[in-house]
Coordinates of C-alpha atoms and ligand atoms in Angstrom, one line a residue:
M1 CA 10.4 1.2 30.1
E2 CA 11.2 -1.2 27.3
K3 CA 14.0 -3.6 27.9
R4 CA 17.3 -2.3 26.7
I5 CA 19.3 -5.0 25.0
A6 CA 22.5 -5.7 26.7
A7 CA 24.7 -8.8 26.3
A8 CA 24.4 -9.6 30.0
A9 CA 20.7 -9.2 30.3
T10 CA 19.2 -11.2 27.5
S11 CA 17.7 -13.8 29.7
S12 CA 15.3 -11.6 31.5
Y13 CA 13.1 -10.3 28.6
R14 CA 9.6 -10.3 29.5
L15 CA 7.5 -11.8 26.7
L16 CA 4.8 -10.2 24.8
N17 CA 1.5 -11.9 25.3
Q18 CA -0.8 -13.2 22.6
K19 CA -3.0 -10.2 22.7
Y20 CA -0.3 -8.4 20.8
H21 CA -2.0 -8.5 17.4
A22 CA -5.2 -7.2 18.7
S23 CA -3.5 -4.3 20.5
K24 CA -1.3 -3.5 17.5
R25 CA -4.5 -3.2 15.5
I26 CA -5.9 -0.7 17.9
L27 CA -2.9 1.3 18.8
H28 CA -0.6 1.7 16.0
H29 CA -0.7 4.2 13.2
R30 CA -3.0 3.6 10.4
R31 CA -3.1 5.4 7.1
L32 CA -6.6 6.6 7.0
N33 CA -8.4 8.5 4.4
P34 CA -9.4 11.8 6.2
N35 CA -12.6 11.9 4.2
E36 CA -13.7 8.6 5.4
V37 CA -15.9 7.8 8.3
I38 CA -14.8 5.2 10.8
R39 CA -17.5 2.6 10.6
S40 CA -18.3 0.6 13.7
S41 CA -18.6 -2.4 11.4
S42 CA -18.4 -2.9 7.7
I43 CA -18.8 -6.6 7.9
S44 CA -21.8 -8.0 9.5
G45 CA -20.9 -9.9 12.7
V46 CA -17.5 -8.2 13.0
A47 CA -16.9 -6.0 16.0
G48 CA -14.8 -3.6 13.9
F49 CA -13.0 -0.6 15.2
T50 CA -12.5 0.5 18.8
H51 CA -14.3 3.8 18.5
H52 CA -17.2 4.1 20.8
C53 CA -19.4 7.0 19.7
G54 CA -20.7 6.1 16.3
P55 CA -19.4 7.3 13.0
V56 CA -16.9 10.1 13.3
P57 CA -15.5 11.9 10.3
L58 CA -11.8 11.2 10.3
K59 CA -10.9 14.8 9.7
H60 CA -12.2 15.5 13.2
F61 CA -10.9 12.4 14.7
L62 CA -7.4 12.2 13.3
T63 CA -6.0 15.6 13.9
S64 CA -2.6 14.3 13.2
C65 CA -3.6 13.5 9.7
R66 CA -4.3 16.8 8.1
W67 CA -3.7 17.5 4.5
D68 CA -2.4 20.8 3.4
L69 CA -3.4 21.5 -0.1
Q70 CA -1.0 24.3 -0.4
K71 CA 1.8 22.0 0.1
S72 CA 0.6 19.2 -2.0
S73 CA 1.1 19.0 -5.7
L74 CA -1.9 18.5 -7.8
I75 CA -2.2 16.7 -11.0
H76 CA -5.3 18.6 -11.8
M77 CA -7.3 17.3 -14.6
Q78 CA -10.1 19.7 -15.3
N79 CA -9.4 20.6 -18.8
M80 CA -11.3 17.9 -20.6
S81 CA -10.0 18.3 -24.1
R82 CA -6.3 18.4 -23.5
I83 CA -4.8 18.3 -20.1
Q84 CA -1.3 18.9 -19.0
H85 CA 0.0 16.2 -16.8
R86 CA 1.1 18.3 -13.9
N87 CA 3.8 16.4 -12.2
F88 CA 4.7 17.6 -8.7
G89 CA 3.2 21.0 -9.3
S90 CA 4.9 21.6 -12.6
V91 CA 4.2 21.0 -16.2
A92 CA 6.1 17.8 -16.9
S93 CA 7.0 16.2 -20.2
T94 CA 4.2 13.8 -20.3
I95 CA 1.0 15.2 -21.8
I96 CA -2.0 13.0 -21.4
Q97 CA -5.0 13.6 -23.6
R98 CA -8.4 12.4 -22.9
N99 CA -9.3 9.5 -25.2
P100 CA -11.8 11.2 -27.6
L101 CA -13.4 7.8 -28.2
F102 CA -14.8 7.8 -24.7
S103 CA -18.4 9.1 -24.3
T104 CA -19.5 11.6 -21.7
I105 CA -22.3 10.9 -19.2
N106 CA -25.8 11.9 -20.3
H107 CA -29.2 11.9 -18.7
D108 CA -30.2 8.5 -20.0
D109 CA -27.1 7.0 -18.5
I110 CA -28.0 8.3 -15.1
I111 CA -31.6 7.0 -15.4
Y112 CA -30.2 3.6 -16.3
F113 CA -27.7 3.4 -13.4
E114 CA -30.4 4.6 -11.0
K115 CA -32.7 1.8 -12.1
I116 CA -30.0 -0.8 -11.3
L117 CA -28.5 0.7 -8.1
G118 CA -31.2 3.0 -6.7
V119 CA -30.8 6.8 -6.6
K120 CA -28.6 6.9 -3.5
N121 CA -25.9 4.8 -5.0
V122 CA -25.6 7.0 -8.1
I123 CA -23.6 9.9 -6.7
Q124 CA -23.4 13.1 -8.6
D125 CA -23.0 15.6 -5.7
D126 CA -19.7 17.5 -6.1
E127 CA -19.0 17.5 -2.4
E128 CA -19.3 13.7 -2.2
L129 CA -17.3 13.3 -5.4
Q130 CA -14.4 15.5 -4.3
P131 CA -12.6 13.0 -2.1
A132 CA -13.2 10.2 -4.7
N133 CA -11.6 12.5 -7.3
T134 CA -8.5 13.1 -5.2
D135 CA -5.9 10.6 -4.1
W136 CA -4.5 10.2 -0.6
M137 CA -1.6 12.5 -1.2
H138 CA -3.7 15.1 -2.9
K139 CA -1.3 14.8 -5.8
Y140 CA -3.7 13.5 -8.4
K141 CA -7.1 15.0 -9.1
G142 CA -9.7 14.0 -11.6
S143 CA -13.0 15.5 -12.5
S144 CA -15.4 12.7 -12.5
K145 CA -19.1 13.7 -12.3
L146 CA -20.4 10.3 -11.3
M147 CA -19.7 7.6 -8.7
L148 CA -21.5 4.3 -8.7
Q149 CA -21.7 2.0 -5.7
P150 CA -22.8 -1.5 -6.7
E151 CA -23.8 -3.9 -3.9
N152 CA -22.9 -7.2 -5.7
T153 CA -21.3 -8.8 -8.6
E154 CA -24.5 -8.8 -10.6
E155 CA -24.9 -5.1 -10.3
L156 CA -21.3 -4.5 -11.2
S157 CA -21.7 -6.7 -14.2
Q158 CA -24.6 -4.8 -15.5
I159 CA -22.8 -1.5 -15.0
L160 CA -19.7 -2.6 -16.9
K161 CA -21.8 -4.2 -19.7
Y162 CA -23.6 -0.9 -20.1
C163 CA -20.4 1.3 -19.9
N164 CA -18.7 -0.9 -22.4
S165 CA -21.6 -0.6 -24.9
R166 CA -21.5 3.2 -24.4
S167 CA -17.7 3.6 -24.3
L168 CA -17.9 5.1 -20.9
A169 CA -14.5 4.9 -19.2
V170 CA -14.4 3.7 -15.5
V171 CA -12.0 3.7 -12.6
P172 CA -12.4 1.1 -9.9
Q173 CA -11.9 2.5 -6.5
G174 CA -11.5 0.8 -3.1
G175 CA -10.1 2.6 -0.1
N176 CA -8.3 5.1 -2.3
T177 CA -5.0 4.8 -0.3
G178 CA -2.7 4.2 -3.3
L179 CA 0.4 6.3 -3.9
V180 CA 0.7 6.3 -7.7
G181 CA -2.5 7.8 -8.8
G182 CA -4.0 4.4 -9.8
S183 CA -7.4 4.7 -8.0
V184 CA -8.6 8.2 -9.0
P185 CA -10.0 9.3 -12.3
V186 CA -7.6 11.1 -14.7
F187 CA -10.4 12.9 -16.5
D188 CA -14.1 12.2 -16.2
E189 CA -14.1 8.4 -15.8
V190 CA -17.0 7.0 -13.9
I191 CA -15.8 6.0 -10.4
I192 CA -16.9 2.5 -9.4
N193 CA -16.6 2.2 -5.7
T194 CA -16.6 -1.2 -4.2
R195 CA -17.3 -0.3 -0.5
R196 CA -20.8 -1.8 -0.4
M197 CA -19.5 -5.2 -1.5
N198 CA -18.2 -6.0 2.0
S199 CA -19.4 -9.4 3.1
I200 CA -17.4 -12.3 4.4
I201 CA -18.6 -15.2 2.4
S202 CA -17.0 -18.1 4.2
F203 CA -14.1 -19.1 6.4
D204 CA -12.8 -22.7 6.7
K205 CA -10.8 -23.2 9.9
V206 CA -9.3 -26.4 8.7
S207 CA -7.8 -25.0 5.5
G208 CA -7.6 -21.4 6.7
V209 CA -9.2 -20.3 3.5
L210 CA -11.2 -17.0 3.7
V211 CA -13.6 -16.1 0.9
C212 CA -14.8 -12.5 0.9
E213 CA -16.1 -9.7 -1.2
A214 CA -13.6 -7.2 -2.7
G215 CA -14.9 -4.2 -0.6
C216 CA -13.9 -5.7 2.8
I217 CA -11.6 -3.3 4.6
L218 CA -8.3 -5.1 5.4
E219 CA -8.5 -4.2 9.1
N220 CA -12.0 -5.7 9.4
L221 CA -10.7 -8.9 7.9
I222 CA -7.8 -8.9 10.3
S223 CA -10.3 -8.4 13.2
F224 CA -12.6 -11.1 11.9
L225 CA -9.8 -13.6 11.6
D226 CA -8.3 -12.7 15.0
K227 CA -11.5 -14.1 16.6
Q228 CA -11.0 -17.3 14.7
G229 CA -7.4 -17.6 15.7
F230 CA -6.0 -16.6 12.3
I231 CA -4.3 -13.6 10.7
M232 CA -4.2 -12.1 7.2
P233 CA -1.0 -12.9 5.3
L234 CA -0.7 -9.2 4.6
D235 CA -0.5 -6.1 6.8
L236 CA -0.1 -2.5 5.7
G237 CA -0.1 0.9 7.3
A238 CA -3.2 1.7 5.3
K239 CA -5.2 -1.2 6.8
G240 CA -7.9 1.0 8.3
S241 CA -9.1 2.2 4.9
C242 CA -7.7 -0.1 2.2
Q243 CA -9.9 -2.8 0.8
I244 CA -8.9 -6.4 -0.1
G245 CA -9.9 -5.9 -3.7
G246 CA -7.6 -3.0 -4.0
N247 CA -4.9 -4.9 -2.2
V248 CA -5.1 -7.8 -4.6
S249 CA -5.5 -5.7 -7.8
T250 CA -2.3 -3.8 -6.8
N251 CA -0.5 -6.9 -5.4
A252 CA 0.1 -4.9 -2.2
G253 CA 3.2 -6.0 -0.3
G254 CA 3.4 -4.6 3.2
L255 CA 5.0 -5.7 6.4
R256 CA 4.6 -9.5 6.4
L257 CA 5.7 -10.3 2.9
V258 CA 9.1 -11.5 4.2
R259 CA 7.2 -14.3 6.0
Y260 CA 4.1 -15.1 4.0
G261 CA 5.1 -14.1 0.5
S262 CA 3.2 -12.1 -2.0
L263 CA -0.5 -12.2 -2.9
H264 CA 0.5 -14.2 -6.0
G265 CA 1.1 -17.0 -3.5
T266 CA -1.6 -16.5 -0.9
V267 CA -4.6 -15.6 -3.2
L268 CA -6.1 -18.9 -4.2
G269 CA -9.0 -17.7 -6.3
L270 CA -10.8 -14.6 -7.6
E271 CA -14.1 -13.6 -9.1
V272 CA -13.6 -10.9 -11.7
V273 CA -16.0 -8.9 -13.9
L274 CA -14.5 -8.2 -17.3
A275 CA -15.0 -5.0 -19.3
N276 CA -18.0 -6.4 -21.2
G277 CA -19.7 -7.5 -18.0
D278 CA -18.8 -11.2 -18.2
V279 CA -18.3 -12.7 -14.8
M280 CA -15.2 -14.9 -14.5
D281 CA -15.6 -17.5 -11.8
M282 CA -12.0 -18.3 -10.8
L283 CA -12.9 -18.4 -7.1
G284 CA -11.2 -21.7 -6.3
T285 CA -10.1 -22.5 -2.7
L286 CA -7.6 -25.2 -3.6
R287 CA -3.9 -25.0 -2.9
K288 CA -3.2 -27.1 -5.9
D289 CA -4.9 -26.9 -9.3
N290 CA -2.9 -27.5 -12.4
T291 CA -5.8 -27.5 -14.9
G292 CA -4.4 -25.2 -17.5
Y293 CA -3.6 -21.4 -17.3
D294 CA -3.9 -19.9 -13.9
L295 CA -5.6 -16.8 -15.1
K296 CA -6.2 -15.2 -11.7
H297 CA -2.6 -14.1 -11.7
L298 CA -3.4 -11.7 -14.6
F299 CA -5.7 -9.8 -12.3
I300 CA -3.4 -9.7 -9.3
G301 CA -1.3 -6.6 -9.7
S302 CA -3.0 -5.4 -13.0
E303 CA -4.5 -2.4 -11.1
G304 CA -8.0 -2.8 -12.4
S305 CA -6.9 -2.5 -16.0
L306 CA -8.1 -6.0 -17.1
G307 CA -11.2 -6.5 -14.9
I308 CA -12.7 -5.6 -11.6
I309 CA -12.1 -8.0 -8.8
T310 CA -15.4 -8.8 -6.9
K311 CA -14.5 -11.7 -4.7
V312 CA -11.3 -13.0 -3.2
S313 CA -10.3 -16.4 -1.8
I314 CA -7.2 -16.2 0.3
L315 CA -5.1 -18.5 2.4
T316 CA -4.7 -17.2 6.0
P317 CA -2.1 -18.4 8.4
P318 CA -3.0 -19.4 12.0
K319 CA -2.3 -16.8 14.7
L320 CA 0.6 -17.8 16.7
S321 CA 1.0 -17.0 20.4
S322 CA 4.5 -15.9 20.7
V323 CA 5.3 -12.5 19.2
H324 CA 8.4 -10.3 19.9
I325 CA 9.5 -7.0 18.6
A326 CA 13.0 -5.7 18.8
F327 CA 14.0 -2.2 17.8
L328 CA 17.7 -2.1 17.0
A329 CA 20.3 0.5 16.1
C330 CA 23.1 -0.1 13.6
Q331 CA 26.0 2.3 12.9
D332 CA 26.2 1.6 9.1
Y333 CA 24.3 0.0 6.3
I334 CA 26.6 -2.9 5.9
S335 CA 25.7 -3.9 9.5
C336 CA 22.0 -3.8 8.6
Q337 CA 22.7 -6.2 5.7
K338 CA 24.7 -8.6 7.8
L339 CA 22.0 -8.4 10.5
L340 CA 19.4 -9.4 7.8
L341 CA 21.5 -12.4 6.8
Q342 CA 21.9 -13.4 10.5
A343 CA 18.2 -12.9 11.2
K344 CA 17.3 -15.2 8.3
R345 CA 19.9 -17.8 9.4
R346 CA 19.3 -17.7 13.2
L347 CA 15.7 -16.8 13.4
G348 CA 14.6 -18.8 10.4
E349 CA 11.0 -19.7 10.4
I350 CA 10.0 -17.3 13.2
L351 CA 11.2 -14.1 11.5
S352 CA 8.0 -12.2 10.5
A353 CA 9.2 -8.7 9.7
F354 CA 12.5 -7.0 9.0
E355 CA 12.1 -3.3 8.4
F356 CA 14.6 -0.5 8.4
L357 CA 14.7 3.3 8.5
D358 CA 17.6 5.7 8.4
A359 CA 18.4 8.4 10.9
Q360 CA 16.8 11.0 8.6
S361 CA 13.5 9.1 8.6
M362 CA 13.7 8.8 12.4
D363 CA 14.2 12.6 12.7
L364 CA 11.1 13.2 10.6
V365 CA 9.0 11.0 12.7
L366 CA 10.3 12.6 15.9
N367 CA 9.8 16.1 14.6
H368 CA 6.4 15.7 13.0
L369 CA 4.4 13.0 14.8
D370 CA 3.0 13.7 18.2
G371 CA 4.0 11.7 21.2
V372 CA 6.7 9.6 19.4
R373 CA 10.0 9.1 21.2
N374 CA 13.1 7.3 20.1
P375 CA 13.4 4.1 22.1
L376 CA 17.2 4.3 21.7
P377 CA 18.0 8.0 22.6
S378 CA 21.4 7.7 24.2
S379 CA 23.4 8.2 21.0
I380 CA 22.9 9.1 17.4
Y381 CA 22.7 6.1 15.2
N382 CA 22.6 6.0 11.4
F383 CA 20.1 3.2 11.0
Y384 CA 17.3 1.6 12.9
V385 CA 16.0 -1.9 12.3
L386 CA 12.7 -3.3 13.5
I387 CA 12.6 -7.1 13.8
E388 CA 9.4 -9.0 14.6
T389 CA 9.3 -12.7 15.3
T390 CA 6.2 -14.8 15.4
G391 CA 6.2 -18.4 16.5
S392 CA 4.3 -21.1 18.4
N393 CA 6.7 -22.0 21.2
E394 CA 7.4 -19.2 23.7
S395 CA 10.4 -20.7 25.3
S396 CA 12.2 -21.9 22.2
D397 CA 11.3 -18.7 20.3
K398 CA 12.6 -16.6 23.2
E399 CA 15.8 -18.7 23.3
K400 CA 16.3 -18.2 19.6
L401 CA 15.8 -14.5 19.7
E402 CA 18.0 -14.0 22.7
A403 CA 20.8 -16.0 21.0
F404 CA 20.4 -13.9 17.9
L405 CA 20.4 -10.6 19.8
L406 CA 23.4 -11.7 21.9
H407 CA 25.4 -12.6 18.8
A408 CA 24.4 -9.4 17.0
M409 CA 25.5 -7.3 20.0
E410 CA 28.7 -9.2 20.5
S411 CA 29.7 -9.1 16.9
G412 CA 29.1 -5.4 16.7
L413 CA 26.3 -5.5 14.1
V414 CA 23.9 -3.9 16.6
S415 CA 25.0 -0.9 18.6
D416 CA 22.0 -0.6 20.8
G417 CA 18.5 -2.1 21.0
A418 CA 15.3 -2.4 22.9
L419 CA 12.9 -5.3 23.1
A420 CA 9.2 -4.5 23.6
Q421 CA 8.0 -5.5 27.0
D422 CA 4.3 -4.9 26.5
L423 CA 1.7 -4.1 23.9
N424 CA 2.2 -0.4 24.1
Q425 CA 5.9 -0.6 23.5
A426 CA 5.3 -3.0 20.6
S427 CA 2.8 -0.7 19.1
S428 CA 5.1 2.4 19.6
F429 CA 8.0 0.6 17.8
W430 CA 5.7 -0.1 14.9
H431 CA 4.4 3.4 15.0
I432 CA 7.9 4.7 14.3
R433 CA 8.3 2.7 11.2
E434 CA 4.8 3.0 9.9
G435 CA 4.7 6.7 10.7
V436 CA 7.4 7.7 8.2
P437 CA 5.0 8.3 5.3
E438 CA 2.7 10.5 7.5
A439 CA 5.7 12.4 8.9
L440 CA 6.9 13.1 5.3
M441 CA 3.5 14.4 4.3
K442 CA 3.6 16.8 7.2
A443 CA 7.2 17.9 6.4
G444 CA 6.2 19.5 3.1
A445 CA 6.4 18.3 -0.5
V446 CA 7.5 14.7 -1.1
Y447 CA 8.8 12.8 -4.1
K448 CA 8.2 9.1 -3.6
Y449 CA 10.0 6.2 -5.2
D450 CA 9.2 2.6 -4.3
L451 CA 12.0 0.5 -5.6
S452 CA 13.1 -3.2 -5.6
L453 CA 16.9 -3.3 -5.6
P454 CA 19.6 -5.8 -4.6
V455 CA 20.0 -5.3 -0.9
D456 CA 23.7 -4.6 -1.1
K457 CA 23.2 -1.7 -3.6
M458 CA 20.0 -0.3 -2.2
Y459 CA 21.4 2.4 0.1
D460 CA 24.0 3.6 -2.4
L461 CA 21.1 5.2 -4.2
V462 CA 20.0 7.2 -1.2
E463 CA 23.6 8.4 -0.7
E464 CA 24.0 9.3 -4.3
M465 CA 20.8 11.3 -4.2
R466 CA 22.0 13.2 -1.2
I467 CA 25.1 14.2 -3.0
R468 CA 23.1 15.1 -6.1
L469 CA 20.5 17.2 -4.4
G470 CA 22.8 18.7 -1.7
A471 CA 21.1 21.0 0.8
A472 CA 18.0 21.5 -1.4
A473 CA 16.3 18.4 -0.2
N474 CA 16.1 15.9 2.7
V475 CA 16.6 12.5 1.2
V476 CA 15.4 9.6 3.3
G477 CA 15.5 5.8 2.9
Y478 CA 13.4 3.3 4.7
G479 CA 11.3 0.2 3.9
H480 CA 11.1 -3.5 3.8
L481 CA 14.8 -4.5 3.9
G482 CA 13.9 -8.2 4.2
D483 CA 12.2 -8.0 0.8
G484 CA 14.8 -5.8 -0.9
N485 CA 12.3 -3.0 -1.1
L486 CA 13.5 0.6 -0.6
H487 CA 11.2 3.5 -0.1
L488 CA 13.3 6.4 -1.3
N489 CA 11.6 9.7 -0.4
V490 CA 12.8 13.1 -1.2
S491 CA 11.4 15.8 1.0
T492 CA 11.5 19.5 0.1
P493 CA 9.7 22.6 1.3
Q494 CA 7.7 22.8 -1.9
Y495 CA 7.5 21.2 -5.3
D496 CA 10.1 22.4 -7.7
D497 CA 10.8 21.6 -11.3
A498 CA 14.5 21.9 -10.8
I499 CA 14.5 19.3 -8.1
L500 CA 12.3 17.0 -10.1
A501 CA 14.7 17.2 -13.0
Q502 CA 17.5 16.2 -10.6
I503 CA 15.6 13.1 -9.5
E504 CA 14.0 11.8 -12.7
P505 CA 15.0 10.1 -14.8
F506 CA 18.1 9.6 -12.7
V507 CA 16.4 7.3 -10.1
Y508 CA 14.7 5.2 -12.8
E509 CA 17.9 4.9 -14.8
W510 CA 19.9 3.9 -11.7
T511 CA 17.3 1.3 -10.8
S512 CA 17.2 -0.1 -14.2
R513 CA 21.1 -0.3 -14.4
H514 CA 21.0 -2.3 -11.2
H515 CA 18.4 -4.6 -12.5
G516 CA 15.8 -3.4 -10.0
S517 CA 12.1 -2.6 -10.3
I518 CA 10.7 1.0 -10.4
S519 CA 7.7 -0.3 -8.6
A520 CA 8.2 -2.9 -5.8
E521 CA 4.8 -2.8 -4.3
H522 CA 2.8 0.4 -5.1
G523 CA 2.1 -0.4 -8.7
L524 CA 2.5 1.9 -11.8
G525 CA -0.8 3.8 -11.7
L526 CA -0.7 7.0 -13.6
M527 CA 2.6 8.1 -12.1
K528 CA 4.7 5.4 -13.8
A529 CA 2.7 4.0 -16.7
E530 CA 5.0 5.7 -19.2
K531 CA 8.1 4.6 -17.2
I532 CA 7.4 0.9 -17.5
Y533 CA 10.3 0.3 -19.9
Y534 CA 12.8 0.9 -17.1
S535 CA 11.7 -2.4 -15.6
K536 CA 10.2 -4.4 -18.5
S537 CA 11.4 -5.3 -22.0
S538 CA 9.5 -3.9 -24.9
G539 CA 8.4 -7.4 -25.9
T540 CA 6.9 -7.9 -22.5
V541 CA 5.1 -4.5 -22.6
Q542 CA 3.8 -5.3 -26.1
L543 CA 2.4 -8.6 -24.8
M544 CA 0.8 -6.8 -21.8
A545 CA -0.9 -4.4 -24.3
S546 CA -2.2 -7.3 -26.4
I547 CA -3.7 -8.9 -23.3
K548 CA -5.3 -5.6 -22.4
K549 CA -6.7 -5.2 -25.9
L550 CA -8.1 -8.8 -25.8
L551 CA -9.8 -8.3 -22.5
D552 CA -10.8 -4.7 -22.8
P553 CA -11.0 -3.8 -26.5
S554 CA -12.5 -0.4 -25.9
G555 CA -10.0 0.4 -23.2
I556 CA -12.6 1.5 -20.7
L557 CA -11.0 0.0 -17.6
N558 CA -8.8 2.3 -15.6
P559 CA -7.5 4.1 -18.7
Y560 CA -4.2 6.0 -18.9
K561 CA -2.7 3.8 -16.2
V562 CA -0.2 0.9 -16.2
I563 CA 0.4 0.6 -19.9
P564 CA 1.8 3.4 -22.1
Q565 CA -0.9 5.2 -24.0
S566 CA 0.8 4.9 -27.4
L567 CA 0.4 1.1 -27.3
L568 CA -3.3 1.2 -26.8
S569 CA -4.5 3.9 -29.2
Ligands
2HG1 O1 5.2 6.3 1.4 C1 6.0 5.5 1.0 O2 7.0 5.8 0.3 C2 5.8 4.0 1.5 C3 4.5 3.6 2.0 C4 4.4 2.2 2.5 O3 4.6 1.3 1.4 C5 5.3 1.8 3.6 O4 6.0 0.8 3.6 O5 5.3 2.6 4.6
ZN2 ZN1 6.0 -0.2 1.8

């Protein structure tokens, strides 16, 4: 049993040992693409995953991760001349047309690509293309007839140079775990998959700088660094499938941002291939470099619309030995806010995660994920908070955490709590929080909104949505409270135009009115390209479009995403 937190018992917490990170990697929930195969090692010299019996298709392995096409909405894009942008199973207001200036693949193109990549890396088989044409949620579906798998920068450069000269549109694809339709084709774009570019190039223990190729799977990097006594500065539920190139190009946030900041801070350098095939060497490893414009930032978070990232240099923090996880219950949202303030003040530099979920999220996890139990079952609480601390001094970290928990209990901010006593418990606490998206997928249709909002206003939106939608929907709120990032999810038995009309544009207008962002960490992709004005001024969007036109004049890179179409045609 985990340790229940009681004011009188705080001195007897048993501490987690330093194997925590390794165990968390093995045990806790990962968002895995069911079409992928678990590889024993994608990076030479890296032990990789813990599965023993060779490659296993995930659809057999992860029975808990089944996708139900019936329940999923499809943005089906088979009509090549004029498609209806099907939003959540219905014809929505946005109509996207295939850019008529783009060419279509012909026999000579295939011959050219086969010459560069070899026949087996030029994929035209429908069955193999199907998962690459479909996103993780089965919500967006393209109709690409071709996927290319370059092995290195030079090959990618030749591909892009050729595609640019032929006006062939392309979509870069890493682990395909995104939630906004950014990594799948909209029509027949050529898919450029980076999975073969998966080598670690160098790691410097003194500086902590890791240089690797874009196709390295995040979990493999975590595993590699673990052996060196370091960690990645980002951690996501999708770590088992997502690739570092995709993480950087979407500026992924995740669970450690509260401690280590965004990738704009930790990425030190990039190598990028531009639309015309030019290779931009910005792969610096320096913390400080003020020699003019820091152009790598243009590519962090631009979702492959300006260039394709091929190499990444990233600053990694040392792995610290003392890690603790507390799972706490709060009766109201104001207590969660006060607890965050106290955590920042009293835990200071050892605070490494501050996540929250509401009672509705907890119910979903308990009802839809196998083997999950509420660590705090004795009463019904409205909110749950997961706090992780990571530090280097076991006794002083413990003392700090105990003092914080004691104060939180005594001041009534926390109604109940449990402190993980071993790796299994730590993992099970994380599983509750990271399992919410998977539980939502299993519950039926889901409308997802990833919002940055002032922390004090954040939960008002969830409550307003509940009043707005009434019994028609289950509205849940969870996310990265420490970063001011709410994941507002609306769960319904099936997709329904009337529900969607109740949600949008209300959610976007509400967010804009409160000076928030309509995409905190998931990007704009296809889902929100046309909604950008809710979060950016028209002058800023115009400048973005000018930059796009400068770097990609033919608009071949990840078209229809990020920037409104009207500005690019
Ligand atoms: O599915 C979502 O809405 C959020 C997914 C992810 O960003 C998370 O924090 O779990
Ligand atoms: Zn998130």
